[in-house]
Tab-separated table of C-alpha atoms in Angstrom:
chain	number	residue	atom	x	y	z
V	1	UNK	CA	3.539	-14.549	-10.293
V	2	UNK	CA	0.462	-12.546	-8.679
V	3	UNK	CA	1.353	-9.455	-7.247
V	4	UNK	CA	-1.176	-7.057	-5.443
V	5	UNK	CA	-0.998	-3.629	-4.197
V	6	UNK	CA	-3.008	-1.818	-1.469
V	7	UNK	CA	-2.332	2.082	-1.500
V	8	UNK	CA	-2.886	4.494	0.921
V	9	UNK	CA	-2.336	8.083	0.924
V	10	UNK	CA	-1.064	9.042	4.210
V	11	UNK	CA	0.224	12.085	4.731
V	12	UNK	CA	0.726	15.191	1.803
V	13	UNK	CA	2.674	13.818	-0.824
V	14	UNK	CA	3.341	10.258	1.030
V	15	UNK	CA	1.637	6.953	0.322
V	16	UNK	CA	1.902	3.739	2.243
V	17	UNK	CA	1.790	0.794	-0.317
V	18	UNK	CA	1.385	-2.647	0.504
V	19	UNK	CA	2.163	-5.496	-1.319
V	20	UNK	CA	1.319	-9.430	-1.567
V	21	UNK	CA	3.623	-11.962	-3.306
V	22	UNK	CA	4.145	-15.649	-3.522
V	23	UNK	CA	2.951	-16.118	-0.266
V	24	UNK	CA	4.920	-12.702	1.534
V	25	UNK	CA	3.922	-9.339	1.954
V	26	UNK	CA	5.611	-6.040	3.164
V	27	UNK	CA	4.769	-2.083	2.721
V	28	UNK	CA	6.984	0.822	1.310
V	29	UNK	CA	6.598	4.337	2.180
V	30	UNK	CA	6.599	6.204	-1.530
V	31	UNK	CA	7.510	9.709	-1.726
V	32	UNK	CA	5.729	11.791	-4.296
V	33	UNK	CA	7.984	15.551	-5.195
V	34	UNK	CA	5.428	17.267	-6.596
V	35	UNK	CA	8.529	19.670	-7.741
V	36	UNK	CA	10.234	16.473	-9.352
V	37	UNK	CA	6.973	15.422	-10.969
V	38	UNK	CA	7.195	18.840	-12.681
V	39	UNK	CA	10.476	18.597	-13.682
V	40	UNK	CA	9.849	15.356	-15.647
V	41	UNK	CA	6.237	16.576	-16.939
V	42	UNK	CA	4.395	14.231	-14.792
V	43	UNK	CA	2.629	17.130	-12.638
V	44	UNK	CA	-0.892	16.784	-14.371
V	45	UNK	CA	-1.593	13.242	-13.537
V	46	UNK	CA	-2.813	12.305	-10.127
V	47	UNK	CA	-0.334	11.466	-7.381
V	48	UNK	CA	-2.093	8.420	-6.423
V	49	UNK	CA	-1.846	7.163	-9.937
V	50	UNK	CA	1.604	8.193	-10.550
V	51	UNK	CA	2.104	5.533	-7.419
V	52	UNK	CA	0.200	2.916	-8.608
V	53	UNK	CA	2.087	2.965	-11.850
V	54	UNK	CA	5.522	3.587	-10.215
V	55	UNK	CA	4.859	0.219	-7.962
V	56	UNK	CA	3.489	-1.674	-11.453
V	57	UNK	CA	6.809	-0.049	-13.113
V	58	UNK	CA	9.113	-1.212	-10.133
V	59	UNK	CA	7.638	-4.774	-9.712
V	60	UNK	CA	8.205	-5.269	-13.537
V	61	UNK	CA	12.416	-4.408	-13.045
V	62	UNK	CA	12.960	-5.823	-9.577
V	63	UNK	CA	11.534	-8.468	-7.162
V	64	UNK	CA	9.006	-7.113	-4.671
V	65	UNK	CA	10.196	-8.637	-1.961
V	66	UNK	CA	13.820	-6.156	-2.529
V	67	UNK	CA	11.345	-3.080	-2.402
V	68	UNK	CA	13.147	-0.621	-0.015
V	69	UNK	CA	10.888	0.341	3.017
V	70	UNK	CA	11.398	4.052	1.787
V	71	UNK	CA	10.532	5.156	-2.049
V	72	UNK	CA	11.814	8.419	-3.587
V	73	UNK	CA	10.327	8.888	-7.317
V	74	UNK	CA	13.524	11.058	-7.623
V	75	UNK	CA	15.804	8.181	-6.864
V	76	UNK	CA	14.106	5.575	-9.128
V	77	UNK	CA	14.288	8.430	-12.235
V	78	UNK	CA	18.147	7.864	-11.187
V	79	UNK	CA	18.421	4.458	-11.210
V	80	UNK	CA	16.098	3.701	-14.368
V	81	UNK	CA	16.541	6.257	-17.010
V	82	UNK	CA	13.617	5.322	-18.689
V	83	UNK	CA	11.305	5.519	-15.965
V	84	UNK	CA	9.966	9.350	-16.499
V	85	UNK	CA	9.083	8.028	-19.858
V	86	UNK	CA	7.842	5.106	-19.239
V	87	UNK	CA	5.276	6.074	-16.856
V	88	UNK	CA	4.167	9.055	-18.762
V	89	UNK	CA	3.537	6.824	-21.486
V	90	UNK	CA	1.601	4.622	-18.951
V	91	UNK	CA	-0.563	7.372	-17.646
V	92	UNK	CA	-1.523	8.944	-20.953
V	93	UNK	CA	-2.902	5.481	-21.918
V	94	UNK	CA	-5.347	5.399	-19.404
């Protein structure tokens, strides 16, 4: 399954990200809490970077096509406990 990403910043702390899958697209607003990345040790990485990962991170647990239209890092932290971790781990690779 190929899966691509466009990404946008748009406003402060709010990227538009577009995606292409099997055939169907669709965007999601992300929401970047630069107080939240602190929190979870995430605040020295770029924001745009910390998106690109997220959407890798999210495509690799759910179907894109059941992307909401609004993302809030804090909320996917809540629903995937390993997510801080994971894309810490992710970003120090790079």
């Amino acid at each position: 399954m190929e899966t691509s990403f466009d990404i946008e910043l748009v406003n402060q702390n709010e990227y538009l990200v577009r995606w292409a899958s099997e055939g169907q697209s669709g965007e999601s607003l992300v929401h970047t809490n630069p107080d939240f990345l602190a929190e979870v040790g995430l605040d020295g990485f770029d924001e745009q970077r910390v998106v690109e990962e997220t959407t890798s991170y999210l495509a690799e647990h759910q179907p894109v096509i059941d992307f909401p239209q609004t993302v809030d890092l804090e909320e996917i932290a809540a629903a995937y406990t390993d997510y801080a971790e994971q894309l810490k781990a992710r970003l120090e690779a790079q």
